[in-house]
Amino acid sequence: MQDYQTVRWALSDLLQSSAARHQFKTTWTGGSGQLPSLLTLHDCQTQAVALINQFQQAVGTVTLDRFEQSLAVYQQQFAEEEFWTQKQYLIWFHGKDIQKAMQRQKSQYISLKYFFNWALNEIDVNQYPDLIELQNRINSLQ
């Protein structure tokens, strides 16, 4: 599981700055229904070339070297004793993947869909310090 998660995080690093995250755009005006101030072929073509160059630069960030650098960072992080003794894997490892794999192997494990529906109605987040911390971290991202 550790190696699988290491590779997933390294791939995620590539995704963060890649064209996959920054979809190729077909307009430079800020959105649908907004026309550019200059409508000549030359001006529009110049803007299109700029969009293509931005996209190519983003795609260029997906390299084997960057993947291997990230992989080494996560290998080191996940191999440290504190990672396990302080139970940091509970934050870093994708529990959804583990749970779904367990459910496929043994059907008595509850599905996430049913668990979340139950948990939303039954669990008071304010009674659990770890859930309060998670809620605060999520709120700080907004």
C-alpha positions as protocol buffer text, in pm:
chain_id: "A"
residue {
  index: 1
  type: MET
  ca { x: 0 y: 0 z: 0 }
}
residue {
  index: 2
  type: GLN
  ca { x: 285 y: 239 z: 84 }
}
residue {
  index: 3
  type: ASP
  ca { x: 443 y: 210 z: -261 }
}
residue {
  index: 4
  type: TYR
  ca { x: 108 y: 247 z: -436 }
}
residue {
  index: 5
  type: GLN
  ca { x: 31 y: 565 z: -241 }
}
residue {
  index: 6
  type: THR
  ca { x: 383 y: 697 z: -308 }
}
residue {
  index: 7
  type: VAL
  ca { x: 329 y: 665 z: -683 }
}
residue {
  index: 8
  type: ARG
  ca { x: -21 y: 817 z: -662 }
}
residue {
  index: 9
  type: TRP
  ca { x: 109 y: 1125 z: -480 }
}
residue {
  index: 10
  type: ALA
  ca { x: 397 y: 1166 z: -726 }
}
residue {
  index: 11
  type: LEU
  ca { x: 152 y: 1152 z: -1017 }
}
residue {
  index: 12
  type: SER
  ca { x: -69 y: 1401 z: -837 }
}
residue {
  index: 13
  type: ASP
  ca { x: 222 y: 1646 z: -822 }
}
residue {
  index: 14
  type: LEU
  ca { x: 252 y: 1624 z: -1200 }
}
residue {
  index: 15
  type: LEU
  ca { x: -118 y: 1687 z: -1238 }
}
residue {
  index: 16
  type: GLN
  ca { x: -112 y: 2003 z: -1027 }
}
residue {
  index: 17
  type: SER
  ca { x: 79 y: 2208 z: -1284 }
}
residue {
  index: 18
  type: SER
  ca { x: -5 y: 2016 z: -1597 }
}
residue {
  index: 19
  type: ALA
  ca { x: -237 y: 2090 z: -1885 }
}
residue {
  index: 20
  type: ALA
  ca { x: -469 y: 1823 z: -1749 }
}
residue {
  index: 21
  type: ARG
  ca { x: -539 y: 2060 z: -1460 }
}
residue {
  index: 22
  type: HIS
  ca { x: -543 y: 2368 z: -1684 }
}
residue {
  index: 23
  type: GLN
  ca { x: -773 y: 2264 z: -1965 }
}
residue {
  index: 24
  type: PHE
  ca { x: -699 y: 2396 z: -2312 }
}
residue {
  index: 25
  type: LYS
  ca { x: -904 y: 2709 z: -2357 }
}
residue {
  index: 26
  type: THR
  ca { x: -1085 y: 2812 z: -2673 }
}
residue {
  index: 27
  type: THR
  ca { x: -1134 y: 3175 z: -2578 }
}
residue {
  index: 28
  type: TRP
  ca { x: -916 y: 3447 z: -2432 }
}
residue {
  index: 29
  type: THR
  ca { x: -1194 y: 3690 z: -2349 }
}
residue {
  index: 30
  type: GLY
  ca { x: -1282 y: 3567 z: -2003 }
}
residue {
  index: 31
  type: GLY
  ca { x: -1582 y: 3355 z: -2089 }
}
residue {
  index: 32
  type: SER
  ca { x: -1861 y: 3263 z: -2320 }
}
residue {
  index: 33
  type: GLY
  ca { x: -2054 y: 3552 z: -2469 }
}
residue {
  index: 34
  type: GLN
  ca { x: -1771 y: 3802 z: -2426 }
}
residue {
  index: 35
  type: LEU
  ca { x: -1626 y: 3910 z: -2758 }
}
residue {
  index: 36
  type: PRO
  ca { x: -1273 y: 4044 z: -2791 }
}
residue {
  index: 37
  type: SER
  ca { x: -1228 y: 4414 z: -2857 }
}
residue {
  index: 38
  type: LEU
  ca { x: -1040 y: 4334 z: -3181 }
}
residue {
  index: 39
  type: LEU
  ca { x: -1204 y: 4085 z: -3418 }
}
residue {
  index: 40
  type: THR
  ca { x: -951 y: 4078 z: -3704 }
}
residue {
  index: 41
  type: LEU
  ca { x: -799 y: 3747 z: -3807 }
}
residue {
  index: 42
  type: HIS
  ca { x: -451 y: 3869 z: -3714 }
}
residue {
  index: 43
  type: ASP
  ca { x: -553 y: 3974 z: -3360 }
}
residue {
  index: 44
  type: CYS
  ca { x: -756 y: 3659 z: -3298 }
}
residue {
  index: 45
  type: GLN
  ca { x: -480 y: 3437 z: -3435 }
}
residue {
  index: 46
  type: THR
  ca { x: -223 y: 3610 z: -3212 }
}
residue {
  index: 47
  type: GLN
  ca { x: -440 y: 3537 z: -2907 }
}
residue {
  index: 48
  type: ALA
  ca { x: -487 y: 3175 z: -3016 }
}
residue {
  index: 49
  type: VAL
  ca { x: -112 y: 3127 z: -3054 }
}
residue {
  index: 50
  type: ALA
  ca { x: -68 y: 3262 z: -2699 }
}
residue {
  index: 51
  type: LEU
  ca { x: -323 y: 3008 z: -2569 }
}
residue {
  index: 52
  type: ILE
  ca { x: -145 y: 2725 z: -2751 }
}
residue {
  index: 53
  type: ASN
  ca { x: 191 y: 2830 z: -2608 }
}
residue {
  index: 54
  type: GLN
  ca { x: 49 y: 2840 z: -2253 }
}
residue {
  index: 55
  type: PHE
  ca { x: -98 y: 2494 z: -2297 }
}
residue {
  index: 56
  type: GLN
  ca { x: 225 y: 2352 z: -2437 }
}
residue {
  index: 57
  type: GLN
  ca { x: 423 y: 2497 z: -2146 }
}
residue {
  index: 58
  type: ALA
  ca { x: 183 y: 2333 z: -1899 }
}
residue {
  index: 59
  type: VAL
  ca { x: 204 y: 1999 z: -2082 }
}
residue {
  index: 60
  type: GLY
  ca { x: 583 y: 2030 z: -2078 }
}
residue {
  index: 61
  type: THR
  ca { x: 580 y: 2010 z: -1697 }
}
residue {
  index: 62
  type: VAL
  ca { x: 476 y: 1644 z: -1715 }
}
residue {
  index: 63
  type: THR
  ca { x: 818 y: 1480 z: -1731 }
}
residue {
  index: 64
  type: LEU
  ca { x: 979 y: 1164 z: -1605 }
}
residue {
  index: 65
  type: ASP
  ca { x: 1235 y: 1370 z: -1411 }
}
residue {
  index: 66
  type: ARG
  ca { x: 965 y: 1561 z: -1220 }
}
residue {
  index: 67
  type: PHE
  ca { x: 782 y: 1237 z: -1148 }
}
residue {
  index: 68
  type: GLU
  ca { x: 1098 y: 1071 z: -1014 }
}
residue {
  index: 69
  type: GLN
  ca { x: 1178 y: 1376 z: -798 }
}
residue {
  index: 70
  type: SER
  ca { x: 831 y: 1369 z: -642 }
}
residue {
  index: 71
  type: LEU
  ca { x: 849 y: 993 z: -604 }
}
residue {
  index: 72
  type: ALA
  ca { x: 1174 y: 1022 z: -406 }
}
residue {
  index: 73
  type: VAL
  ca { x: 1020 y: 1286 z: -177 }
}
residue {
  index: 74
  type: TYR
  ca { x: 716 y: 1071 z: -98 }
}
residue {
  index: 75
  type: GLN
  ca { x: 926 y: 756 z: -57 }
}
residue {
  index: 76
  type: GLN
  ca { x: 1131 y: 935 z: 206 }
}
residue {
  index: 77
  type: GLN
  ca { x: 829 y: 1087 z: 378 }
}
residue {
  index: 78
  type: PHE
  ca { x: 634 y: 762 z: 392 }
}
residue {
  index: 79
  type: ALA
  ca { x: 939 y: 567 z: 514 }
}
residue {
  index: 80
  type: GLU
  ca { x: 1004 y: 791 z: 816 }
}
residue {
  index: 81
  type: GLU
  ca { x: 923 y: 638 z: 1153 }
}
residue {
  index: 82
  type: GLU
  ca { x: 713 y: 940 z: 1258 }
}
residue {
  index: 83
  type: PHE
  ca { x: 490 y: 887 z: 956 }
}
residue {
  index: 84
  type: TRP
  ca { x: 378 y: 561 z: 1112 }
}
residue {
  index: 85
  type: THR
  ca { x: 407 y: 635 z: 1484 }
}
residue {
  index: 86
  type: GLN
  ca { x: 216 y: 962 z: 1451 }
}
residue {
  index: 87
  type: LYS
  ca { x: -38 y: 792 z: 1222 }
}
residue {
  index: 88
  type: GLN
  ca { x: 17 y: 1043 z: 942 }
}
residue {
  index: 89
  type: TYR
  ca { x: -84 y: 770 z: 695 }
}
residue {
  index: 90
  type: LEU
  ca { x: -443 y: 833 z: 805 }
}
residue {
  index: 91
  type: ILE
  ca { x: -418 y: 1172 z: 635 }
}
residue {
  index: 92
  type: TRP
  ca { x: -193 y: 1084 z: 340 }
}
residue {
  index: 93
  type: PHE
  ca { x: -323 y: 746 z: 228 }
}
residue {
  index: 94
  type: HIS
  ca { x: -644 y: 748 z: 28 }
}
residue {
  index: 95
  type: GLY
  ca { x: -882 y: 567 z: 262 }
}
residue {
  index: 96
  type: LYS
  ca { x: -1147 y: 550 z: -8 }
}
residue {
  index: 97
  type: ASP
  ca { x: -923 y: 324 z: -217 }
}
residue {
  index: 98
  type: ILE
  ca { x: -849 y: 97 z: 77 }
}
residue {
  index: 99
  type: GLN
  ca { x: -1215 y: 78 z: 179 }
}
residue {
  index: 100
  type: LYS
  ca { x: -1337 y: 3 z: -174 }
}
residue {
  index: 101
  type: ALA
  ca { x: -1077 y: -272 z: -213 }
}
residue {
  index: 102
  type: MET
  ca { x: -1185 y: -421 z: 120 }
}
residue {
  index: 103
  type: GLN
  ca { x: -1550 y: -407 z: 19 }
}
residue {
  index: 104
  type: ARG
  ca { x: -1479 y: -587 z: -308 }
}
residue {
  index: 105
  type: GLN
  ca { x: -1299 y: -864 z: -121 }
}
residue {
  index: 106
  type: LYS
  ca { x: -1550 y: -893 z: 162 }
}
residue {
  index: 107
  type: SER
  ca { x: -1901 y: -768 z: 106 }
}
residue {
  index: 108
  type: GLN
  ca { x: -1968 y: -716 z: 479 }
}
residue {
  index: 109
  type: TYR
  ca { x: -1771 y: -388 z: 467 }
}
residue {
  index: 110
  type: ILE
  ca { x: -2016 y: -101 z: 438 }
}
residue {
  index: 111
  type: SER
  ca { x: -2017 y: 102 z: 117 }
}
residue {
  index: 112
  type: LEU
  ca { x: -1897 y: 462 z: 142 }
}
residue {
  index: 113
  type: LYS
  ca { x: -2223 y: 589 z: -6 }
}
residue {
  index: 114
  type: TYR
  ca { x: -2433 y: 432 z: 269 }
}
residue {
  index: 115
  type: PHE
  ca { x: -2181 y: 521 z: 539 }
}
residue {
  index: 116
  type: PHE
  ca { x: -2170 y: 889 z: 438 }
}
residue {
  index: 117
  type: ASN
  ca { x: -2549 y: 909 z: 426 }
}
residue {
  index: 118
  type: TRP
  ca { x: -2566 y: 758 z: 774 }
}
residue {
  index: 119
  type: ALA
  ca { x: -2275 y: 962 z: 915 }
}
residue {
  index: 120
  type: LEU
  ca { x: -2412 y: 1297 z: 798 }
}
residue {
  index: 121
  type: ASN
  ca { x: -2726 y: 1239 z: 1002 }
}
residue {
  index: 122
  type: GLU
  ca { x: -2581 y: 1058 z: 1302 }
}
residue {
  index: 123
  type: ILE
  ca { x: -2236 y: 1200 z: 1383 }
}
residue {
  index: 124
  type: ASP
  ca { x: -2194 y: 1530 z: 1565 }
}
residue {
  index: 125
  type: VAL
  ca { x: -1866 y: 1664 z: 1427 }
}
residue {
  index: 126
  type: ASN
  ca { x: -1824 y: 1888 z: 1733 }
}
residue {
  index: 127
  type: GLN
  ca { x: -1778 y: 1584 z: 1962 }
}
residue {
  index: 128
  type: TYR
  ca { x: -1457 y: 1466 z: 1792 }
}
residue {
  index: 129
  type: PRO
  ca { x: -1134 y: 1671 z: 1797 }
}
residue {
  index: 130
  type: ASP
  ca { x: -999 y: 1511 z: 1480 }
}
residue {
  index: 131
  type: LEU
  ca { x: -1319 y: 1591 z: 1288 }
}
residue {
  index: 132
  type: ILE
  ca { x: -1314 y: 1948 z: 1422 }
}
residue {
  index: 133
  type: GLU
  ca { x: -954 y: 1982 z: 1300 }
}
residue {
  index: 134
  type: LEU
  ca { x: -1048 y: 1839 z: 960 }
}
residue {
  index: 135
  type: GLN
  ca { x: -1345 y: 2076 z: 936 }
}
residue {
  index: 136
  type: ASN
  ca { x: -1122 y: 2374 z: 1024 }
}
residue {
  index: 137
  type: ARG
  ca { x: -865 y: 2275 z: 763 }
}
residue {
  index: 138
  type: ILE
  ca { x: -1134 y: 2240 z: 496 }
}
residue {
  index: 139
  type: ASN
  ca { x: -1284 y: 2576 z: 594 }
}
residue {
  index: 140
  type: SER
  ca { x: -944 y: 2743 z: 570 }
}
residue {
  index: 141
  type: LEU
  ca { x: -917 y: 2630 z: 207 }
}
residue {
  index: 142
  type: GLN
  ca { x: -1229 y: 2820 z: 108 }
}
